[in-house]
mmCIF file of C-alpha atoms in Angstrom:
data_model
loop_
_atom_site.group_PDB
_atom_site.id
_atom_site.type_symbol
_atom_site.label_atom_id
_atom_site.label_comp_id
_atom_site.label_asym_id
_atom_site.label_seq_id
_atom_site.Cartn_x
_atom_site.Cartn_y
_atom_site.Cartn_z
ATOM 1 C CA MET B 1 183.605 142.606 25.083
ATOM 2 C CA THR B 2 185.011 144.346 22.002
ATOM 3 C CA ASP B 3 182.775 144.337 18.937
ATOM 4 C CA PRO B 4 184.397 141.988 16.362
ATOM 5 C CA VAL B 5 183.799 144.529 13.590
ATOM 6 C CA LEU B 6 186.248 146.952 15.182
ATOM 7 C CA ASP B 7 189.665 146.955 13.457
ATOM 8 C CA SER B 8 188.269 144.359 11.038
ATOM 9 C CA ARG B 9 188.599 144.070 7.259
ATOM 10 C CA SER B 10 185.195 145.721 6.817
ATOM 11 C CA ALA B 11 186.358 148.619 8.998
ATOM 12 C CA TRP B 12 189.402 149.135 6.750
ATOM 13 C CA LEU B 13 187.229 148.981 3.619
ATOM 14 C CA ARG B 14 184.924 151.581 5.106
ATOM 15 C CA LEU B 15 187.952 153.721 5.930
ATOM 16 C CA ALA B 16 189.078 153.518 2.293
ATOM 17 C CA ALA B 17 185.660 154.792 1.179
ATOM 18 C CA ILE B 18 185.829 157.569 3.770
ATOM 19 C CA ILE B 19 189.175 158.744 2.386
ATOM 20 C CA VAL B 20 187.829 158.848 -1.180
ATOM 21 C CA ILE B 21 184.636 160.687 -0.215
ATOM 22 C CA CYS B 22 186.581 163.186 1.895
ATOM 23 C CA ALA B 23 189.065 163.755 -0.947
ATOM 24 C CA ILE B 24 186.222 164.569 -3.337
ATOM 25 C CA GLY B 25 183.991 166.512 -0.967
ATOM 26 C CA SER B 26 186.793 168.704 0.431
ATOM 27 C CA VAL B 27 187.270 170.451 -2.916
ATOM 28 C CA PRO B 28 185.643 173.768 -1.800
ATOM 29 C CA MET B 29 188.457 174.283 0.707
ATOM 30 C CA TRP B 30 190.947 174.391 -2.149
ATOM 31 C CA SER B 31 188.936 175.755 -5.061
ATOM 32 C CA VAL B 32 188.367 179.028 -3.213
ATOM 33 C CA VAL B 33 192.151 179.357 -2.796
ATOM 34 C CA VAL B 34 193.041 178.536 -6.399
ATOM 35 C CA VAL B 35 190.536 180.931 -7.971
ATOM 36 C CA LEU B 36 191.488 183.810 -5.649
ATOM 37 C CA PRO B 37 193.632 185.707 -8.241
ATOM 38 C CA ALA B 38 191.047 185.258 -11.017
ATOM 39 C CA VAL B 39 188.162 186.358 -8.783
ATOM 40 C CA GLN B 40 190.173 189.333 -7.541
ATOM 41 C CA ALA B 41 190.889 190.394 -11.123
ATOM 42 C CA GLU B 42 187.284 190.019 -12.319
ATOM 43 C CA PHE B 43 185.631 191.797 -9.406
ATOM 44 C CA GLY B 44 188.376 194.409 -9.021
ATOM 45 C CA THR B 45 188.982 194.125 -5.290
ATOM 46 C CA ALA B 46 191.989 194.307 -2.963
ATOM 47 C CA ARG B 47 193.697 191.196 -1.639
ATOM 48 C CA ALA B 48 191.862 191.290 1.699
ATOM 49 C CA GLY B 49 188.543 191.652 -0.139
ATOM 50 C CA ALA B 50 189.352 188.739 -2.422
ATOM 51 C CA SER B 51 190.168 186.673 0.698
ATOM 52 C CA LEU B 52 186.653 187.310 2.060
ATOM 53 C CA PRO B 53 185.049 184.303 0.260
ATOM 54 C CA TYR B 54 187.659 182.060 1.879
ATOM 55 C CA THR B 55 186.792 183.509 5.279
ATOM 56 C CA MET B 56 183.091 182.993 4.592
ATOM 57 C CA THR B 57 183.811 179.401 3.553
ATOM 58 C CA MET B 58 185.593 178.734 6.822
ATOM 59 C CA VAL B 59 182.837 180.416 8.849
ATOM 60 C CA GLY B 60 180.319 178.198 7.065
ATOM 61 C CA PHE B 61 182.559 175.242 7.830
ATOM 62 C CA VAL B 62 182.536 176.113 11.521
ATOM 63 C CA ILE B 63 178.756 176.264 11.730
ATOM 64 C CA GLY B 64 178.312 173.250 9.498
ATOM 65 C CA GLY B 65 180.872 171.185 11.390
ATOM 66 C CA VAL B 66 178.788 171.382 14.559
ATOM 67 C CA LEU B 67 175.424 170.925 12.813
ATOM 68 C CA MET B 68 176.608 168.009 10.694
ATOM 69 C CA GLY B 69 178.327 166.403 13.672
ATOM 70 C CA ARG B 70 175.053 166.430 15.588
ATOM 71 C CA LEU B 71 173.259 165.044 12.543
ATOM 72 C CA ALA B 72 175.796 162.217 12.278
ATOM 73 C CA ASP B 73 175.461 161.377 15.996
ATOM 74 C CA ARG B 74 171.703 161.103 15.612
ATOM 75 C CA PHE B 75 171.193 159.522 12.187
ATOM 76 C CA GLY B 76 174.577 158.126 11.183
ATOM 77 C CA VAL B 77 177.182 159.618 8.897
ATOM 78 C CA ARG B 78 175.472 158.781 5.597
ATOM 79 C CA ALA B 79 172.793 161.478 6.049
ATOM 80 C CA PRO B 80 175.171 164.471 6.271
ATOM 81 C CA VAL B 81 177.388 163.129 3.474
ATOM 82 C CA LEU B 82 174.470 162.828 1.061
ATOM 83 C CA MET B 83 173.325 166.305 2.035
ATOM 84 C CA GLY B 84 176.847 167.576 1.464
ATOM 85 C CA ALA B 85 177.065 166.112 -2.037
ATOM 86 C CA VAL B 86 173.866 167.808 -3.161
ATOM 87 C CA SER B 87 174.876 171.099 -1.543
ATOM 88 C CA ILE B 88 178.265 171.134 -3.307
ATOM 89 C CA GLY B 89 176.480 170.596 -6.615
ATOM 90 C CA LEU B 90 174.138 173.520 -5.969
ATOM 91 C CA GLY B 91 176.974 175.658 -4.656
ATOM 92 C CA GLY B 92 178.968 175.137 -7.829
ATOM 93 C CA VAL B 93 176.048 176.449 -9.880
ATOM 94 C CA VAL B 94 175.469 179.510 -7.671
ATOM 95 C CA ALA B 95 179.189 180.380 -7.562
ATOM 96 C CA ALA B 96 179.428 180.064 -11.344
ATOM 97 C CA MET B 97 176.524 182.503 -11.799
ATOM 98 C CA ALA B 98 177.644 184.981 -9.112
ATOM 99 C CA PRO B 99 177.340 188.606 -10.340
ATOM 100 C CA ASN B 100 179.550 190.002 -7.555
ATOM 101 C CA LEU B 101 181.920 189.025 -4.764
ATOM 102 C CA ILE B 102 179.197 188.983 -2.100
ATOM 103 C CA VAL B 103 177.077 186.384 -3.909
ATOM 104 C CA PHE B 104 180.204 184.378 -4.672
ATOM 105 C CA GLY B 105 181.168 184.458 -1.003
ATOM 106 C CA LEU B 106 177.672 183.460 0.128
ATOM 107 C CA ALA B 107 177.704 180.499 -2.264
ATOM 108 C CA TYR B 108 180.919 179.340 -0.628
ATOM 109 C CA GLY B 109 179.907 180.148 2.931
ATOM 110 C CA ALA B 110 176.488 178.477 2.879
ATOM 111 C CA LEU B 111 176.306 175.854 0.123
ATOM 112 C CA LEU B 112 179.914 174.861 -0.461
ATOM 113 C CA GLY B 113 181.070 175.345 3.134
ATOM 114 C CA CYS B 114 178.341 174.965 5.763
ATOM 115 C CA PHE B 115 176.176 172.313 4.103
ATOM 116 C CA GLY B 116 178.783 171.038 1.656
ATOM 117 C CA ALA B 117 182.360 170.265 2.631
ATOM 118 C CA ALA B 118 181.600 170.524 6.375
ATOM 119 C CA ALA B 119 179.326 167.510 5.973
ATOM 120 C CA VAL B 120 182.221 165.263 4.990
ATOM 121 C CA PHE B 121 185.201 166.543 6.980
ATOM 122 C CA GLY B 122 184.417 166.299 10.711
ATOM 123 C CA PRO B 123 181.638 163.677 10.495
ATOM 124 C CA LEU B 124 183.767 161.259 8.460
ATOM 125 C CA ILE B 125 186.807 161.638 10.722
ATOM 126 C CA ALA B 126 184.611 161.035 13.775
ATOM 127 C CA ASP B 127 183.015 158.019 12.081
ATOM 128 C CA ALA B 128 186.417 156.529 11.271
ATOM 129 C CA SER B 129 187.462 156.827 14.926
ATOM 130 C CA LEU B 130 184.470 154.728 15.997
ATOM 131 C CA TRP B 131 185.486 151.701 13.911
ATOM 132 C CA PHE B 132 188.958 151.246 15.401
ATOM 133 C CA VAL B 133 190.522 150.674 18.812
ATOM 134 C CA ARG B 134 194.053 149.309 18.361
ATOM 135 C CA ARG B 135 194.769 151.384 15.263
ATOM 136 C CA ARG B 136 192.613 154.415 16.000
ATOM 137 C CA GLY B 137 195.463 156.890 15.555
ATOM 138 C CA ILE B 138 196.357 155.758 12.047
ATOM 139 C CA ALA B 139 192.658 155.477 11.142
ATOM 140 C CA VAL B 140 191.951 159.068 12.216
ATOM 141 C CA ALA B 141 195.065 160.278 10.397
ATOM 142 C CA LEU B 142 194.091 158.441 7.217
ATOM 143 C CA ALA B 143 190.578 159.855 7.322
ATOM 144 C CA ALA B 144 191.968 163.353 7.862
ATOM 145 C CA SER B 145 194.414 162.839 4.988
ATOM 146 C CA GLY B 146 191.454 162.774 2.595
ATOM 147 C CA ASN B 147 191.443 166.549 2.856
ATOM 148 C CA TYR B 148 195.121 166.652 1.897
ATOM 149 C CA VAL B 149 194.553 164.238 -0.973
ATOM 150 C CA ALA B 150 192.047 166.824 -2.161
ATOM 151 C CA GLY B 151 194.654 169.544 -1.752
ATOM 152 C CA THR B 152 197.165 167.522 -3.754
ATOM 153 C CA VAL B 153 194.916 166.527 -6.643
ATOM 154 C CA TRP B 154 192.460 169.390 -6.978
ATOM 155 C CA PRO B 155 194.567 172.597 -7.226
ATOM 156 C CA PRO B 156 196.379 171.727 -10.503
ATOM 157 C CA LEU B 157 193.136 170.416 -12.014
ATOM 158 C CA LEU B 158 191.241 173.502 -10.916
ATOM 159 C CA GLN B 159 193.941 175.836 -12.196
ATOM 160 C CA TRP B 160 193.884 173.999 -15.528
ATOM 161 C CA GLY B 161 190.109 174.457 -15.565
ATOM 162 C CA VAL B 162 190.411 178.176 -14.802
ATOM 163 C CA ASP B 163 192.942 178.574 -17.628
ATOM 164 C CA THR B 164 190.832 176.496 -20.047
ATOM 165 C CA ILE B 165 187.155 177.198 -19.374
ATOM 166 C CA GLY B 166 187.333 180.022 -16.825
ATOM 167 C CA TRP B 167 186.590 179.980 -13.128
ATOM 168 C CA ARG B 168 182.837 179.964 -13.689
ATOM 169 C CA GLY B 169 182.872 176.889 -15.919
ATOM 170 C CA THR B 170 185.252 175.212 -13.491
ATOM 171 C CA HIS B 171 182.730 175.593 -10.673
ATOM 172 C CA LEU B 172 179.983 174.006 -12.765
ATOM 173 C CA ALA B 173 182.183 171.022 -13.613
ATOM 174 C CA MET B 174 183.328 170.684 -10.005
ATOM 175 C CA GLY B 175 179.784 170.582 -8.631
ATOM 176 C CA ALA B 176 178.569 168.062 -11.198
ATOM 177 C CA PHE B 177 181.508 165.739 -10.536
ATOM 178 C CA CYS B 178 180.976 165.804 -6.766
ATOM 179 C CA VAL B 179 177.302 164.882 -7.038
ATOM 180 C CA ALA B 180 177.966 162.106 -9.560
ATOM 181 C CA THR B 181 180.615 160.435 -7.388
ATOM 182 C CA MET B 182 179.770 161.164 -3.757
ATOM 183 C CA VAL B 183 176.102 160.125 -3.830
ATOM 184 C CA PRO B 184 176.658 156.518 -4.970
ATOM 185 C CA LEU B 185 179.737 156.101 -2.764
ATOM 186 C CA ALA B 186 177.908 157.276 0.347
ATOM 187 C CA ALA B 187 174.812 155.232 -0.454
ATOM 188 C CA LEU B 188 176.827 152.032 -0.818
ATOM 189 C CA ALA B 189 179.717 152.351 1.628
ATOM 190 C CA LEU B 190 178.144 154.167 4.585
ATOM 191 C CA ARG B 191 174.952 152.174 5.032
ATOM 192 C CA ARG B 192 175.845 150.689 8.413
ATOM 193 C CA ARG B 193 176.095 152.863 11.504
ATOM 194 C CA ALA B 194 179.200 152.698 13.682
ATOM 195 C CA PRO B 195 179.026 150.308 16.672
ATOM 196 C CA LEU B 196 178.480 152.112 19.988
ATOM 197 C CA PRO B 197 178.394 150.868 23.591
ATOM 198 C CA PRO B 198 174.891 149.780 24.658
ATOM 199 C CA PRO B 199 172.893 152.376 26.619
ATOM 200 C CA ARG B 200 172.645 151.996 30.395
ATOM 201 C CA PRO B 201 169.545 150.039 31.423
ATOM 202 C CA ALA B 202 166.520 152.003 32.542
ATOM 203 C CA GLY B 203 166.396 152.554 36.292
ATOM 204 C CA LEU B 204 170.150 152.791 36.765
ATOM 205 C CA ALA B 205 171.469 156.115 37.936
ATOM 206 C CA PRO B 206 173.387 158.005 35.269
ATOM 207 C CA LEU B 207 177.135 157.912 35.461
ATOM 208 C CA PRO B 208 178.702 160.924 37.192
ATOM 209 C CA PRO B 209 180.091 163.538 34.831
ATOM 210 C CA ALA B 210 183.674 162.809 33.818
ATOM 211 C CA ARG B 211 186.456 165.285 34.448
ATOM 212 C CA PRO B 212 188.977 164.602 31.701
ATOM 213 C CA LEU B 213 192.430 165.873 32.676
ATOM 214 C CA GLY B 214 190.803 167.183 35.866
ATOM 215 C CA LEU B 215 188.783 169.701 33.869
ATOM 216 C CA SER B 216 185.085 169.921 33.155
ATOM 217 C CA PRO B 217 184.229 168.572 29.684
ATOM 218 C CA ASN B 218 183.309 172.025 28.392
ATOM 219 C CA VAL B 219 186.523 173.596 29.675
ATOM 220 C CA LEU B 220 188.598 170.908 27.968
ATOM 221 C CA GLN B 221 186.568 171.383 24.781
ATOM 222 C CA ALA B 222 187.217 175.130 24.959
ATOM 223 C CA ALA B 223 190.959 174.569 25.440
ATOM 224 C CA ILE B 224 191.052 172.243 22.426
ATOM 225 C CA GLY B 225 189.138 174.874 20.471
ATOM 226 C CA ALA B 226 191.533 177.654 21.446
ATOM 227 C CA ALA B 227 194.499 175.505 20.422
ATOM 228 C CA GLY B 228 192.811 174.720 17.112
ATOM 229 C CA ILE B 229 192.218 178.384 16.344
ATOM 230 C CA ALA B 230 195.804 179.358 17.173
ATOM 231 C CA CYS B 231 197.509 176.620 15.188
ATOM 232 C CA CYS B 232 195.443 177.266 12.093
ATOM 233 C CA VAL B 233 195.859 181.034 12.098
ATOM 234 C CA ALA B 234 199.527 180.128 11.715
ATOM 235 C CA MET B 235 198.816 177.398 9.160
ATOM 236 C CA ALA B 236 196.635 179.633 6.991
ATOM 237 C CA MET B 237 199.365 181.973 5.785
ATOM 238 C CA PRO B 238 201.195 179.422 3.583
ATOM 239 C CA GLN B 239 198.138 177.385 2.614
ATOM 240 C CA VAL B 240 195.810 180.250 1.704
ATOM 241 C CA HIS B 241 198.274 182.694 0.176
ATOM 242 C CA ILE B 242 200.957 180.597 -1.532
ATOM 243 C CA VAL B 243 199.259 180.969 -4.950
ATOM 244 C CA ALA B 244 198.883 184.736 -4.582
ATOM 245 C CA TYR B 245 202.448 184.991 -3.216
ATOM 246 C CA CYS B 246 203.811 183.279 -6.317
ATOM 247 C CA VAL B 247 201.813 185.638 -8.544
ATOM 248 C CA ASP B 248 203.318 188.609 -6.684
ATOM 249 C CA LEU B 249 206.832 187.202 -7.122
ATOM 250 C CA GLY B 250 206.257 186.770 -10.852
ATOM 251 C CA TYR B 251 206.217 182.952 -10.873
ATOM 252 C CA GLY B 252 202.551 182.707 -11.881
ATOM 253 C CA ALA B 253 199.443 181.088 -10.431
ATOM 254 C CA GLN B 254 200.251 177.659 -11.898
ATOM 255 C CA ARG B 255 203.531 177.496 -9.949
ATOM 256 C CA GLY B 256 201.682 178.512 -6.800
ATOM 257 C CA ALA B 257 199.097 175.782 -7.348
ATOM 258 C CA GLU B 258 201.918 173.274 -7.805
ATOM 259 C CA MET B 259 203.543 174.397 -4.553
ATOM 260 C CA LEU B 260 200.232 173.993 -2.761
ATOM 261 C CA SER B 261 200.000 170.472 -4.169
ATOM 262 C CA VAL B 262 203.544 169.696 -3.017
ATOM 263 C CA MET B 263 202.686 171.050 0.437
ATOM 264 C CA LEU B 264 199.592 168.898 0.736
ATOM 265 C CA ALA B 265 201.193 165.794 -0.781
ATOM 266 C CA ALA B 266 203.881 166.062 1.888
ATOM 267 C CA GLY B 267 201.051 166.560 4.370
ATOM 268 C CA ILE B 268 199.595 163.174 3.418
ATOM 269 C CA VAL B 269 202.908 161.488 4.223
ATOM 270 C CA SER B 270 203.064 163.493 7.435
ATOM 271 C CA ARG B 271 199.570 162.499 8.509
ATOM 272 C CA LEU B 272 200.323 158.824 7.986
ATOM 273 C CA ALA B 273 203.527 159.093 9.997
ATOM 274 C CA PHE B 274 201.866 161.097 12.754
ATOM 275 C CA GLY B 275 198.997 158.586 12.831
ATOM 276 C CA ALA B 276 201.448 155.823 13.701
ATOM 277 C CA VAL B 277 203.011 158.134 16.284
ATOM 278 C CA MET B 278 199.589 158.828 17.849
ATOM 279 C CA ASP B 279 198.992 155.111 18.363
ATOM 280 C CA ARG B 280 202.206 155.047 20.413
ATOM 281 C CA ILE B 281 202.257 158.334 22.336
ATOM 282 C CA GLY B 282 198.642 159.569 22.230
ATOM 283 C CA GLY B 283 196.989 162.705 20.937
ATOM 284 C CA LEU B 284 198.374 165.323 23.342
ATOM 285 C CA ARG B 285 202.040 164.477 22.847
ATOM 286 C CA THR B 286 201.472 164.359 19.106
ATOM 287 C CA LEU B 287 199.943 167.847 19.240
ATOM 288 C CA VAL B 288 202.989 169.191 21.091
ATOM 289 C CA LEU B 289 205.355 167.600 18.585
ATOM 290 C CA GLY B 290 203.403 168.831 15.557
ATOM 291 C CA SER B 291 203.088 172.358 16.922
ATOM 292 C CA ALA B 292 206.834 172.632 17.562
ATOM 293 C CA LEU B 293 207.651 171.372 14.073
ATOM 294 C CA GLN B 294 205.152 173.729 12.426
ATOM 295 C CA GLY B 295 206.820 176.664 14.156
ATOM 296 C CA ILE B 296 210.165 175.637 12.695
ATOM 297 C CA ALA B 297 208.658 175.362 9.200
ATOM 298 C CA LEU B 298 207.108 178.830 9.447
ATOM 299 C CA PHE B 299 210.515 180.304 10.260
ATOM 300 C CA LEU B 300 211.892 178.674 7.101
ATOM 301 C CA PHE B 301 209.416 180.637 4.955
ATOM 302 C CA LEU B 302 210.888 183.979 6.069
ATOM 303 C CA PRO B 303 214.026 183.940 3.869
ATOM 304 C CA ALA B 304 212.473 181.888 1.038
ATOM 305 C CA ASP B 305 211.534 183.833 -2.093
ATOM 306 C CA GLY B 306 213.258 181.854 -4.866
ATOM 307 C CA MET B 307 211.208 179.323 -6.799
ATOM 308 C CA VAL B 308 213.262 176.278 -5.765
ATOM 309 C CA ALA B 309 213.412 177.446 -2.158
ATOM 310 C CA LEU B 310 209.639 177.859 -2.060
ATOM 311 C CA TYR B 311 209.086 174.354 -3.437
ATOM 312 C CA VAL B 312 211.422 172.921 -0.789
ATOM 313 C CA VAL B 313 209.973 174.912 2.110
ATOM 314 C CA SER B 314 206.431 174.059 0.981
ATOM 315 C CA ALA B 315 207.326 170.372 1.183
ATOM 316 C CA VAL B 316 208.951 170.813 4.604
ATOM 317 C CA PHE B 317 205.910 172.704 5.883
ATOM 318 C CA GLY B 318 203.629 169.891 4.727
ATOM 319 C CA LEU B 319 205.818 167.261 6.389
ATOM 320 C CA PHE B 320 206.015 169.138 9.684
ATOM 321 C CA GLN B 321 202.404 170.213 10.276
ATOM 322 C CA GLY B 322 200.342 167.294 8.979
ATOM 323 C CA GLY B 323 199.778 165.681 12.364
ATOM 324 C CA ILE B 324 198.279 168.660 14.167
ATOM 325 C CA VAL B 325 194.640 168.541 13.039
ATOM 326 C CA PRO B 326 194.184 164.737 13.440
ATOM 327 C CA SER B 327 195.561 165.009 16.976
ATOM 328 C CA TYR B 328 192.516 167.064 18.015
ATOM 329 C CA ALA B 329 190.171 164.264 16.939
ATOM 330 C CA MET B 330 192.342 161.783 18.826
ATOM 331 C CA ILE B 331 192.326 163.937 21.983
ATOM 332 C CA VAL B 332 188.521 164.100 21.825
ATOM 333 C CA ARG B 333 188.214 160.325 21.455
ATOM 334 C CA GLU B 334 190.627 159.773 24.349
ATOM 335 C CA ASN B 335 188.654 162.009 26.709
ATOM 336 C CA PHE B 336 184.967 161.943 25.694
ATOM 337 C CA PRO B 337 182.390 159.135 25.248
ATOM 338 C CA PRO B 338 181.964 157.695 21.721
ATOM 339 C CA GLU B 339 178.301 158.679 21.423
ATOM 340 C CA GLN B 340 179.427 162.325 21.509
ATOM 341 C CA ALA B 341 182.136 161.822 18.887
ATOM 342 C CA GLY B 342 180.380 163.464 15.950
ATOM 343 C CA THR B 343 179.468 166.613 17.839
ATOM 344 C CA ARG B 344 182.683 167.039 19.817
ATOM 345 C CA VAL B 345 185.025 166.173 16.960
ATOM 346 C CA GLY B 346 182.964 168.526 14.807
ATOM 347 C CA ILE B 347 183.424 171.336 17.328
ATOM 348 C CA ALA B 348 187.154 170.645 17.635
ATOM 349 C CA LEU B 349 187.747 170.571 13.889
ATOM 350 C CA SER B 350 185.489 173.573 13.368
ATOM 351 C CA SER B 351 187.750 175.553 15.668
ATOM 352 C CA THR B 352 190.659 174.817 13.351
ATOM 353 C CA LEU B 353 188.615 176.258 10.522
ATOM 354 C CA VAL B 354 187.930 179.393 12.567
ATOM 355 C CA GLY B 355 191.688 179.712 12.696
ATOM 356 C CA MET B 356 192.026 179.154 8.948
ATOM 357 C CA ALA B 357 189.330 181.753 8.274
ATOM 358 C CA LEU B 358 190.856 184.296 10.635
ATOM 359 C CA GLY B 359 194.383 183.567 9.488
ATOM 360 C CA GLY B 360 193.511 183.787 5.797
ATOM 361 C CA TRP B 361 191.874 187.167 6.269
ATOM 362 C CA MET B 362 194.591 188.472 8.609
ATOM 363 C CA ALA B 363 197.356 187.562 6.173
ATOM 364 C CA GLY B 364 195.543 189.373 3.361
ATOM 365 C CA ALA B 365 194.924 192.440 5.525
ATOM 366 C CA ILE B 366 198.532 192.554 6.711
ATOM 367 C CA PHE B 367 199.698 192.239 3.092
ATOM 368 C CA ASP B 368 197.468 195.142 2.053
ATOM 369 C CA ALA B 369 198.835 197.253 4.920
ATOM 370 C CA THR B 370 202.525 196.434 4.427
ATOM 371 C CA GLY B 371 202.837 195.303 0.795
ATOM 372 C CA SER B 372 204.692 192.199 1.987
ATOM 373 C CA TYR B 373 203.976 188.761 3.402
ATOM 374 C CA GLN B 374 206.899 188.945 5.874
ATOM 375 C CA ALA B 375 204.831 190.606 8.597
ATOM 376 C CA ALA B 376 202.020 188.121 7.973
ATOM 377 C CA MET B 377 204.459 185.258 8.523
ATOM 378 C CA TRP B 378 205.633 186.728 11.836
ATOM 379 C CA ASN B 379 201.982 186.992 12.849
ATOM 380 C CA GLY B 380 201.587 183.288 12.116
ATOM 381 C CA ILE B 381 204.666 182.425 14.169
ATOM 382 C CA ALA B 382 203.239 184.312 17.168
ATOM 383 C CA TRP B 383 199.942 182.415 16.941
ATOM 384 C CA ASN B 384 201.840 179.133 16.686
ATOM 385 C CA LEU B 385 203.529 179.917 20.007
ATOM 386 C CA VAL B 386 200.073 180.333 21.558
ATOM 387 C CA ASN B 387 199.098 176.888 20.245
ATOM 388 C CA LEU B 388 202.264 175.292 21.610
ATOM 389 C CA SER B 389 201.677 176.897 25.015
ATOM 390 C CA ILE B 390 198.139 175.482 25.245
ATOM 391 C CA ALA B 391 199.319 172.037 24.136
ATOM 392 C CA LEU B 392 202.079 171.989 26.763
ATOM 393 C CA TRP B 393 199.614 173.123 29.446
ATOM 394 C CA LEU B 394 197.210 170.304 28.567
ATOM 395 C CA LEU B 395 200.046 167.791 28.583
ATOM 396 C CA MET B 396 201.109 168.899 32.071
ATOM 397 C CA ARG B 397 197.474 168.621 33.209
ATOM 398 C CA ALA B 398 197.324 165.100 31.807
ATOM 399 C CA ARG B 399 200.413 164.033 33.740
ATOM 400 C CA ARG B 400 199.142 165.540 36.990
ATOM 401 C CA TRP B 401 195.732 163.970 36.471
ATOM 402 C CA ALA B 402 197.308 160.568 35.903
ATOM 403 C CA VAL B 403 199.263 160.873 39.146
ATOM 404 C CA ALA B 404 196.189 162.069 41.047
ATOM 405 C CA ARG B 405 194.270 159.024 39.850
ATOM 406 C CA GLY B 406 197.050 156.725 41.009
ATOM 407 C CA VAL B 407 198.225 155.926 37.487
ATOM 408 C CA ALA B 408 201.907 156.137 36.682
ATOM 409 C CA ALA B 409 202.586 159.137 34.504
ATOM 410 C CA ALA B 410 203.921 158.150 31.115
#
């Protein structure tokens, strides 16, 4: 029998709190992008070197996504979120006092990434998926949109802070705000643990291992991870380097921050739309659709170098790619047991951050080697084709598996 709390009013209220907490706690993902030109100027490094803190942030995210997912599975989601709030506060202080790029990068990789933002991203998306059945797709998409709300709201505020009080003062203010808001929200809104199926009675033999899509669970997890890496190497070029690209073109960092906000605001709309789509066609088909659309958007960046064109293409990119990351969480929930949600969703989403880390660094290195972002964009397009190939392969496996099990293929 379905737990009456699922899809209930209290579940929607909890989801609203999850979105707010994720929007606040995801700030390190965007602050490291916005301050890139200022940090590069102060520490006197090349573009690839200045991109290193972003890569370290994403590496920390990867490790933290798995650790915090396991913590959420064992103790509930409130524990990692509270830990994340405190870590972001400490990370803001350490980053503000950093005497060199290495210390700055370590502050982001460990405190702001691994134990900070990673504690709210994957665990909260996994938690949201556990409170819904009929509307799981839109719930996962809404939870994931918290990160894009952060990307819409934070970059202009952070850029204003950099221009007004400097990037060091901005980090202090950012950390203090996160602690002051996230701690009470988590303490109040995340008290109850998500409902899970009761454990099998003692003495009963354990259920045989499932073979989702005819694959072993670890093979499917690896395929999801590979797809996540590939799609986000492609995604990283516009998201990580749009501010620096605008500086290079002479439009200024503020215009780049605005374009990033436009991109992520469009991404919120996209995630809501793709969430509704997921409830109708499932996670795998949504991944295929999102991957194809992202490839189209990346092609549109190639001829765009005017200010208006960049605003328009940034919006199109946000609209086209917003459903990709939530689809991984949906695929996990469709193919793995709920008691593994925190860990497996954490692994899946961490793989996307491996892609963002690799893609952010690769784009910077290619720029340093060629003096242009055109080659970096072609690199992203190639990685997007890898993602689409994996998604199509998994979809074909799903159809064959459905037929093999005697279920009509959709």
